[in-house]
PDB file of C-alpha atoms in Angstrom:
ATOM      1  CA  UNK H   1       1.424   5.756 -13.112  1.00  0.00           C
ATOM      2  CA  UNK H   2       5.271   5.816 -14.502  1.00  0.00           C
ATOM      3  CA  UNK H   3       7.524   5.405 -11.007  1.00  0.00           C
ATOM      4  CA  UNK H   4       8.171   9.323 -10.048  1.00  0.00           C
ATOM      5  CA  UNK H   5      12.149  10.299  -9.682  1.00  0.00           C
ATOM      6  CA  UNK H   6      13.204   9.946  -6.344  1.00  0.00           C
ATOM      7  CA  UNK H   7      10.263   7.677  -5.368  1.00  0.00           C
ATOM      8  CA  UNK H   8      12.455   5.351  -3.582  1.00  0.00           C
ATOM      9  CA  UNK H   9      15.416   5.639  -1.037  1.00  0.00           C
ATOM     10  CA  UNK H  10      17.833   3.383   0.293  1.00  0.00           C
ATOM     11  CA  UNK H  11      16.047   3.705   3.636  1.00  0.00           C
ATOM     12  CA  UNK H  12      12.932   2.142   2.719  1.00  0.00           C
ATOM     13  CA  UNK H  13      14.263  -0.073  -0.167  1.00  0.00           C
ATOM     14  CA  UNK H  14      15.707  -1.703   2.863  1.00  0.00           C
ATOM     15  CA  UNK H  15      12.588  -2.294   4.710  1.00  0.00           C
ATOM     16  CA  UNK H  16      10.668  -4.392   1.878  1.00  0.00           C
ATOM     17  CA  UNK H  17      14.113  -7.012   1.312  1.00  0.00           C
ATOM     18  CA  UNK H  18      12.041  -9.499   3.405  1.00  0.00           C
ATOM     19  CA  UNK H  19       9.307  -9.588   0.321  1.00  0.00           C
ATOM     20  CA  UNK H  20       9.631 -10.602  -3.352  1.00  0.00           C
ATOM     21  CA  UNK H  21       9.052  -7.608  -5.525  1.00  0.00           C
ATOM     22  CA  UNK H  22       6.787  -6.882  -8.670  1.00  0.00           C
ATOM     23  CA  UNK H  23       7.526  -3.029  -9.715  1.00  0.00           C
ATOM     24  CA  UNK H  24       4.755  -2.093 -11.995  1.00  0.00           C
ATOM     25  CA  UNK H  25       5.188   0.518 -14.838  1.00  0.00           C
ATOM     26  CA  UNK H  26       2.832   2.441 -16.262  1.00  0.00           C
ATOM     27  CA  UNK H  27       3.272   4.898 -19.232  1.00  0.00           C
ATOM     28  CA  UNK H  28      -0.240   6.531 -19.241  1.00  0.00           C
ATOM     29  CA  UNK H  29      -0.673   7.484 -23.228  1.00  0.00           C
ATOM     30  CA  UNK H  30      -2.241  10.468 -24.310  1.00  0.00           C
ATOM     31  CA  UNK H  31      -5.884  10.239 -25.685  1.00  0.00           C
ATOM     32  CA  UNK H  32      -6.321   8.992 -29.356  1.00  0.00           C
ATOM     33  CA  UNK H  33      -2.434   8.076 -29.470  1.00  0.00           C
ATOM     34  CA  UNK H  34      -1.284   4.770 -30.442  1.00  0.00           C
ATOM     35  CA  UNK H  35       0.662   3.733 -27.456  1.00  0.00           C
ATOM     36  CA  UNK H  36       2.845   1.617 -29.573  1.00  0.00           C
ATOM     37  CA  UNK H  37       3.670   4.722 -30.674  1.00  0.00           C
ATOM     38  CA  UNK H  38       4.231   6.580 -27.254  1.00  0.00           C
ATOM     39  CA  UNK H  39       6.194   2.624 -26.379  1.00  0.00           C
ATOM     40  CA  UNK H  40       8.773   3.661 -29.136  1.00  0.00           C
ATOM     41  CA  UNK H  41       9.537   6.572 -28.219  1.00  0.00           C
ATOM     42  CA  UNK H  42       9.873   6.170 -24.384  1.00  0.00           C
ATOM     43  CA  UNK H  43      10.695   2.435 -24.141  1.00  0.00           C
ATOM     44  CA  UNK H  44      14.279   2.974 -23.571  1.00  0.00           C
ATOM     45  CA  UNK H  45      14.030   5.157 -20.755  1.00  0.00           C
ATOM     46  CA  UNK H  46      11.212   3.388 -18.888  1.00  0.00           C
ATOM     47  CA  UNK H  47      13.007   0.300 -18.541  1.00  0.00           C
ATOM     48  CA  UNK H  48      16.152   2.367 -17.321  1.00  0.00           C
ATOM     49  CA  UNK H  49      14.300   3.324 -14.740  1.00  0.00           C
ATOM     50  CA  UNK H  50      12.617   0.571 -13.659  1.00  0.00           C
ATOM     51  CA  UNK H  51      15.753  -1.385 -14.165  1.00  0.00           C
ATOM     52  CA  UNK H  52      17.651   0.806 -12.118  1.00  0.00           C
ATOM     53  CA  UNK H  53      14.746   0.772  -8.860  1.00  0.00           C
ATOM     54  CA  UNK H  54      15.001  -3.095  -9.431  1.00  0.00           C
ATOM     55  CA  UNK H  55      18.712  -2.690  -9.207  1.00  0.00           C
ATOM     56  CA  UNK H  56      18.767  -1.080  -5.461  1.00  0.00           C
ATOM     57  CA  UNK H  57      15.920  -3.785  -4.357  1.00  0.00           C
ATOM     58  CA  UNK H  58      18.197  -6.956  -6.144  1.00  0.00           C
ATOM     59  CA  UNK H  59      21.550  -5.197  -4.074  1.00  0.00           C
ATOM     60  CA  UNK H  60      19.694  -5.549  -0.731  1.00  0.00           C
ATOM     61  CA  UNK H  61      18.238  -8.990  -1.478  1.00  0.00           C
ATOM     62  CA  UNK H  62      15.188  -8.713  -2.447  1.00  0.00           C
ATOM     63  CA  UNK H  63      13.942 -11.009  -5.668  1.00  0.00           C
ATOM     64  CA  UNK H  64      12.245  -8.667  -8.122  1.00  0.00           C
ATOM     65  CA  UNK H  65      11.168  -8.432 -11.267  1.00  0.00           C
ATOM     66  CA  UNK H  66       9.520  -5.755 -13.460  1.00  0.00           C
ATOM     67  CA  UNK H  67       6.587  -4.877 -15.341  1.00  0.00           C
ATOM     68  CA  UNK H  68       6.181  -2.131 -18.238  1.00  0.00           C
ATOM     69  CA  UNK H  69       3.030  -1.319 -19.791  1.00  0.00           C
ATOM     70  CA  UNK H  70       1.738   1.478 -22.031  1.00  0.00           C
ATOM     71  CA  UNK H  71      -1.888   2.156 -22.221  1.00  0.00           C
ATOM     72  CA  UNK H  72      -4.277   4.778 -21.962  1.00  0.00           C
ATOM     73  CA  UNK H  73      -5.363   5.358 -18.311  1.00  0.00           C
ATOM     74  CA  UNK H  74      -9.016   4.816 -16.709  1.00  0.00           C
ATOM     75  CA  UNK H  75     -11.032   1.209 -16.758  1.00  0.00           C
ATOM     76  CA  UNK H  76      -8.743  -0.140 -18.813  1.00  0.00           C
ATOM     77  CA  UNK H  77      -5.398   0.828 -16.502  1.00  0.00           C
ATOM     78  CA  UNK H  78      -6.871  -0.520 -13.481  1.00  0.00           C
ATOM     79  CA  UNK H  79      -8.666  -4.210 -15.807  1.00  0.00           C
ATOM     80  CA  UNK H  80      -4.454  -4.391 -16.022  1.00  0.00           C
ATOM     81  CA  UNK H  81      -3.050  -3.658 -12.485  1.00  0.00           C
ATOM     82  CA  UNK H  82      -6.041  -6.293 -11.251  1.00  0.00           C
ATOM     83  CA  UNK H  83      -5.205  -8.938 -13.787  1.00  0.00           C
ATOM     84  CA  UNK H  84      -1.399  -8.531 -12.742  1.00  0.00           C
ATOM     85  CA  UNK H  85      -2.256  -8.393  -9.641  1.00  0.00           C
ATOM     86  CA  UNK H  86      -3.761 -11.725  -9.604  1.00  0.00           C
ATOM     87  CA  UNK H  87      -1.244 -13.066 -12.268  1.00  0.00           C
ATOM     88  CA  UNK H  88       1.750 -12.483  -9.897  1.00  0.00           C
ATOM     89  CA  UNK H  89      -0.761 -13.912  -6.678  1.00  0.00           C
ATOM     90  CA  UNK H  90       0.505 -10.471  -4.610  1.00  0.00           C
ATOM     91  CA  UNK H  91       0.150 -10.444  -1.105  1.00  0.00           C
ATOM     92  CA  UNK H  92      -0.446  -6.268  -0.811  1.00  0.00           C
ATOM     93  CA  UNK H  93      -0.061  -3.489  -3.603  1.00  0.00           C
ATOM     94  CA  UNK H  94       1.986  -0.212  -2.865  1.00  0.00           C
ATOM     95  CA  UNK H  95       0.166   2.685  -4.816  1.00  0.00           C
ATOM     96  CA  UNK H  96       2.991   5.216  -3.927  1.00  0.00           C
ATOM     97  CA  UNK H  97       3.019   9.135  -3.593  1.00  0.00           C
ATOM     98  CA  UNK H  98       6.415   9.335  -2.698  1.00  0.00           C
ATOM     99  CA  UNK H  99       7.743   6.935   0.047  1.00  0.00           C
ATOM    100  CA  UNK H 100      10.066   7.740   2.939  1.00  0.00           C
ATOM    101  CA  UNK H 101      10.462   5.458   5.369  1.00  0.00           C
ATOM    102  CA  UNK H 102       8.207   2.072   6.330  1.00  0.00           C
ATOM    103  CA  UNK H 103       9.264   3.181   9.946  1.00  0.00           C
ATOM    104  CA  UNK H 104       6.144   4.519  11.321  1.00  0.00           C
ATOM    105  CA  UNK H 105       2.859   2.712  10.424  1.00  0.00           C
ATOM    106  CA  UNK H 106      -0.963   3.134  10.796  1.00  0.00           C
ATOM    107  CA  UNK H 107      -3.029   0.502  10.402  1.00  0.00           C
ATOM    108  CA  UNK H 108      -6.535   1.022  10.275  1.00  0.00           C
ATOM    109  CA  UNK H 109      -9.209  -1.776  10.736  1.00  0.00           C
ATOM    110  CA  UNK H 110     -12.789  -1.735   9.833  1.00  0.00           C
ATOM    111  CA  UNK H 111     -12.784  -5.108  12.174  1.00  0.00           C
ATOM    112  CA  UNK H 112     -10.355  -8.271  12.149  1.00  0.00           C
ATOM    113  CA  UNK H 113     -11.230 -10.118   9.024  1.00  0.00           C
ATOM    114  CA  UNK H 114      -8.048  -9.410   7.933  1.00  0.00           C
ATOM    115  CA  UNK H 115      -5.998  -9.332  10.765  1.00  0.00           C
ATOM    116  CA  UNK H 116      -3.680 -12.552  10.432  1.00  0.00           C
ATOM    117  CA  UNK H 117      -2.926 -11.578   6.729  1.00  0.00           C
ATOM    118  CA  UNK H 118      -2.117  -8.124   7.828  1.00  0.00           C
ATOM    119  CA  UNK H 119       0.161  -9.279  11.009  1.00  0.00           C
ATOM    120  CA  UNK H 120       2.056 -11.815   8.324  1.00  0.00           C
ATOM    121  CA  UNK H 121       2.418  -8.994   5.930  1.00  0.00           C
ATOM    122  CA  UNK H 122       4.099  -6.930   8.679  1.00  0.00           C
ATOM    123  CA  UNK H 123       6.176  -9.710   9.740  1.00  0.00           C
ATOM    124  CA  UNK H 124       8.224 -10.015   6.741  1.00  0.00           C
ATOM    125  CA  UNK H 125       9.132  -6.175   7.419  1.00  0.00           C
ATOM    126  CA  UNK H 126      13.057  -5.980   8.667  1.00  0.00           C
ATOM    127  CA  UNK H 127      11.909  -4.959  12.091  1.00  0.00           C
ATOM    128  CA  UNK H 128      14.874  -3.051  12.480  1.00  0.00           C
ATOM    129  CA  UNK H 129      13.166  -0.134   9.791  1.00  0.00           C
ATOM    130  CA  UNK H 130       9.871  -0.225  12.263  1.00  0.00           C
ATOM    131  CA  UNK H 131       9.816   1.944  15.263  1.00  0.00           C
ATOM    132  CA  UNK H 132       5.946   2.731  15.632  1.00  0.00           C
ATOM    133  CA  UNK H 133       2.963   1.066  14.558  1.00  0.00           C
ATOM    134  CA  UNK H 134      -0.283   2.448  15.091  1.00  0.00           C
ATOM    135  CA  UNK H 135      -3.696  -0.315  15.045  1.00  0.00           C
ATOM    136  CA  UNK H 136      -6.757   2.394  14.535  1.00  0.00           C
ATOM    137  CA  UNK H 137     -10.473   2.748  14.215  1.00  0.00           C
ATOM    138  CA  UNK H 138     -13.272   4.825  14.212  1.00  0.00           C
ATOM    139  CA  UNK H 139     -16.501   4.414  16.409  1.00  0.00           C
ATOM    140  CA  UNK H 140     -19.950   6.714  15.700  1.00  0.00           C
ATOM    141  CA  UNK H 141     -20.779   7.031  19.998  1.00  0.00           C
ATOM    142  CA  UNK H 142     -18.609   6.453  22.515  1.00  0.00           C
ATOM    143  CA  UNK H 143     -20.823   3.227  23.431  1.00  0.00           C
ATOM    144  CA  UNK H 144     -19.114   1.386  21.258  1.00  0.00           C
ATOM    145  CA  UNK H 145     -15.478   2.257  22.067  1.00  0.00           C
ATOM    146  CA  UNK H 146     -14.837  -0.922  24.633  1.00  0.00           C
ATOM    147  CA  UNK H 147     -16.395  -3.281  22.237  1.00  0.00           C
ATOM    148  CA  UNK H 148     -13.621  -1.746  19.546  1.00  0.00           C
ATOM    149  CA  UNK H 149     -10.882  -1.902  22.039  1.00  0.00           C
ATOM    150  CA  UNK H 150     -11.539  -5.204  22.575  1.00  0.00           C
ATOM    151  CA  UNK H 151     -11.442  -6.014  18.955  1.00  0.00           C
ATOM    152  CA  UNK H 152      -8.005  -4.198  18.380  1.00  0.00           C
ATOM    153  CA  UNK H 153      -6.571  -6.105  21.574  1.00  0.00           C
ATOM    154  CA  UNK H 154      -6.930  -9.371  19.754  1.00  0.00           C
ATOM    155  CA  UNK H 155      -5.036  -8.059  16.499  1.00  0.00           C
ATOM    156  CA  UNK H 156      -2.603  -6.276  19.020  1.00  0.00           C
ATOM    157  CA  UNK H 157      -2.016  -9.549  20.239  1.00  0.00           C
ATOM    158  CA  UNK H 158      -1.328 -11.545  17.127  1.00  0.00           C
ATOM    159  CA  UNK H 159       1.253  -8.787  16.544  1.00  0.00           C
ATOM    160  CA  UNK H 160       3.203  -9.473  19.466  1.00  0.00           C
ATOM    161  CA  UNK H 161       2.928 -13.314  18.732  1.00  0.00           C
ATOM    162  CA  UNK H 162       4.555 -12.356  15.458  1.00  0.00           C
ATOM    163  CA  UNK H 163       7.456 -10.766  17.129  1.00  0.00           C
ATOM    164  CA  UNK H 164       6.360  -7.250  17.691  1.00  0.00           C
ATOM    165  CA  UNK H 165       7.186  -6.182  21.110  1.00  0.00           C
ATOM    166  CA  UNK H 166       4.458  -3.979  23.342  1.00  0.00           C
ATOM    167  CA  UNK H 167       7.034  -0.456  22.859  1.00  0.00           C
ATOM    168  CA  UNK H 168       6.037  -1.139  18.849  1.00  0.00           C
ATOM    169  CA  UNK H 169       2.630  -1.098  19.099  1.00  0.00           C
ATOM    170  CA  UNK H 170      -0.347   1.751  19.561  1.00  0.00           C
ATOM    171  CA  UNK H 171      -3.625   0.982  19.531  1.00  0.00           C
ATOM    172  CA  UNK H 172      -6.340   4.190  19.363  1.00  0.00           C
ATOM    173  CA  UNK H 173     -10.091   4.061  19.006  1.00  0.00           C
ATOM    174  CA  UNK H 174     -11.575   7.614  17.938  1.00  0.00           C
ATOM    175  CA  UNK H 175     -14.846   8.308  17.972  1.00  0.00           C
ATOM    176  CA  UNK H 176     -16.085  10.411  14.705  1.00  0.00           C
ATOM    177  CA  UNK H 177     -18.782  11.113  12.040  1.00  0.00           C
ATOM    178  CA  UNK H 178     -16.985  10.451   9.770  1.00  0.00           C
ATOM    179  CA  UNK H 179     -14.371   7.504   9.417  1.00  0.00           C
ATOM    180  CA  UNK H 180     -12.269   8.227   6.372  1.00  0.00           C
ATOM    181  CA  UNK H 181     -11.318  11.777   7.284  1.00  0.00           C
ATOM    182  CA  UNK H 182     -10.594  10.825  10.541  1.00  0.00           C
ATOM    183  CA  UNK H 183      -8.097   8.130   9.031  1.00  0.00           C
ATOM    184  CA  UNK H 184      -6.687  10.836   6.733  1.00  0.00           C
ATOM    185  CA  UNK H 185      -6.094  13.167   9.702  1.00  0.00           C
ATOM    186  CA  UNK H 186      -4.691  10.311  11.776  1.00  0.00           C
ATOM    187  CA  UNK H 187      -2.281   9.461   8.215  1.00  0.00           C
ATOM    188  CA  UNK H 188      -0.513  12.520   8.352  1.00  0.00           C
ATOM    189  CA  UNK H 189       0.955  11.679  11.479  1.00  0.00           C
ATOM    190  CA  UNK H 190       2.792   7.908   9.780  1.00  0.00           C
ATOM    191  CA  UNK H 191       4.661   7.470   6.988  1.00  0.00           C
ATOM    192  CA  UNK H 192       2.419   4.934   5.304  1.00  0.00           C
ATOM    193  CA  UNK H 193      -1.052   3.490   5.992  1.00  0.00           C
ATOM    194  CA  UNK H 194      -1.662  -0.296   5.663  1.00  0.00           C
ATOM    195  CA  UNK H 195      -5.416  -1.346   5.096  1.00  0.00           C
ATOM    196  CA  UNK H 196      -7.210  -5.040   4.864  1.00  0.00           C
ATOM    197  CA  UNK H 197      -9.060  -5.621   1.388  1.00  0.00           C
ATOM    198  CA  UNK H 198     -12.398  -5.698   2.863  1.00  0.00           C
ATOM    199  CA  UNK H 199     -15.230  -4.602   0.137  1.00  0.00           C
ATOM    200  CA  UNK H 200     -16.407  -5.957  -3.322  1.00  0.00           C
ATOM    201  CA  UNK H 201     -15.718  -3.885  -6.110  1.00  0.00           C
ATOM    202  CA  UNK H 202     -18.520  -1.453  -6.950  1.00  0.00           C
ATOM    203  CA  UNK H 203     -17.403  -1.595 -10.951  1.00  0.00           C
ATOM    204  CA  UNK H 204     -15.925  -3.748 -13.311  1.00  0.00           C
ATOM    205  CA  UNK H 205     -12.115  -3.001 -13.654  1.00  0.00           C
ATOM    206  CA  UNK H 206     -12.312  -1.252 -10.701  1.00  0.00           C
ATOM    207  CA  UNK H 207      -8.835  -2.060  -9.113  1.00  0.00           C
ATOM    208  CA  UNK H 208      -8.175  -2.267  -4.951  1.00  0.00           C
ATOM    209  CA  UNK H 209     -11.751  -0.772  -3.726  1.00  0.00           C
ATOM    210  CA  UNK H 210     -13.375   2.317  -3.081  1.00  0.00           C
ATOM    211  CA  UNK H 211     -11.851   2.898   0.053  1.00  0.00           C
ATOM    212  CA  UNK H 212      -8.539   3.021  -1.048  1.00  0.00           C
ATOM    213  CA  UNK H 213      -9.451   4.831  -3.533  1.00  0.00           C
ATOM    214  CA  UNK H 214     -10.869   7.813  -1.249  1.00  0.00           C
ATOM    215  CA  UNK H 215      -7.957   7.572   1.094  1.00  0.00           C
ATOM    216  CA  UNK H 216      -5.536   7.331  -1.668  1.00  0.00           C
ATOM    217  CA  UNK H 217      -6.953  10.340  -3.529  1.00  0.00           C
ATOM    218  CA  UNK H 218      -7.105  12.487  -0.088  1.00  0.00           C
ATOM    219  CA  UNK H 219      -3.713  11.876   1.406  1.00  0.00           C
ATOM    220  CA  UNK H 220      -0.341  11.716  -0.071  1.00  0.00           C
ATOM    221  CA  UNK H 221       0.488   9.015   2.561  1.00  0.00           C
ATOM    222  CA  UNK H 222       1.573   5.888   0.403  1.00  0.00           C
ATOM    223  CA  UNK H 223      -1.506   3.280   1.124  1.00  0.00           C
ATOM    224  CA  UNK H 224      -1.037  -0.441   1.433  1.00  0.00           C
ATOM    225  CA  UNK H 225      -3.790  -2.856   0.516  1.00  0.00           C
ATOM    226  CA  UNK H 226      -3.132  -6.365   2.057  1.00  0.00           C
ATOM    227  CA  UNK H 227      -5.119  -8.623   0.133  1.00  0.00           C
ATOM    228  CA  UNK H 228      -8.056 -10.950   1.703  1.00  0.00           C
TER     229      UNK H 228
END
């Protein structure tokens, strides 16, 4: 969707200067309307606004550019974020509710397929904006909570090979039913939740996964999806 006033603040602005930036605008048209209509209309004051966010990410030294699109919304919105996505060879995509600070992190893992993309992800964070980072995941019986531990250990390691010092770093295994609404719960504890890209898409044009989808839809914790 169209950035949201106030979705950015200096604060955390300053935590993504160690990454080049794509901000991604979408005007989401009305059904049955011509969005080169809707584009003439609103043009003008889309690209102010995206101008201005790419302003405050250019002034702490951060390369960015911009992207504005109108379209309707559904299949055909995600077909675009995905072929962007790809187009611009992203690292991780930022679906923002609103963002305060990248200062307090949960990171849950399904298992450590992704770990070393995740751990160079973080590393490009100005570590001075991170004060907590929370490695997380869920177990069905509590048989299986050493053999988890184990596996977080190893990512908790990598982190600290990438600079992270042991003060940074939590790592919790929770044993539940049901392992998206225990990430949820755990989310509204952080300020933003950063997750591996793990599945296949289950439809075409579906963009990021249905996990993040579910998470995304049930928290209003911004979610990060670090690509495989």
């Amino acid at each position: 969707m169209f950035p949201q006033q106030d979705a950015l603040t200096d604060t955390n602005v300053q935590g993504l200067t160690g990454f080049d930036i794509v901000l991604f605008g979408y005007w989401k048209t009305p059904e049955g309307v011509d969005p080169a209509i809707v584009r003439e209309e609103h043009e003008a004051e889309a690209q102010a606004e995206l101008y201005e966010l790419a302003t405050r990410f250019s002034r702490a030294g951060a390369p960015t550019k911009v992207q504005l699109h109108f379209g309707p919304g559904g299949e055909q919105m995600a077909a675009l974020q995905s072929r962007i996505t790809q187009e611009s060879d992203a690292d991780a995509v930022v679906v923002p509710s609103r963002i305060t600070q990248w200062s307090n992190i949960l990171v849950p893992l399904r298992d450590d397929r992704n770990a070393d993309r995740i751990a160079e992800f973080l590393d490009a964070f100005d570590p001075e904006t991170i004060f907590a980072l929370e490695l997380f995941h869920v177990v069905a019986d509590e048989s299986d909570v050493e053999t988890a531990r184990e596996m977080l250990g190893g990512v908790e390691r990598m982190l600290l090979d990438h600079g992270f010092t042991e003060s940074d770093l939590e790592v919790t295994v929770e044993v539940a039913s049901d392992p998206e609404a225990a990430i949820i719960e755990r989310a509204s504890r952080h300020n933003v939740v950063i997750i591996g890209e793990t599945e296949g898409l289950q439809r075409p044009n579906q963009f990021l996964g249905p996990t993040y989808e579910r998470i995304a839809e049930r928290t209003h914790v911004p979610v990060v999806v670090v690509r495989g």
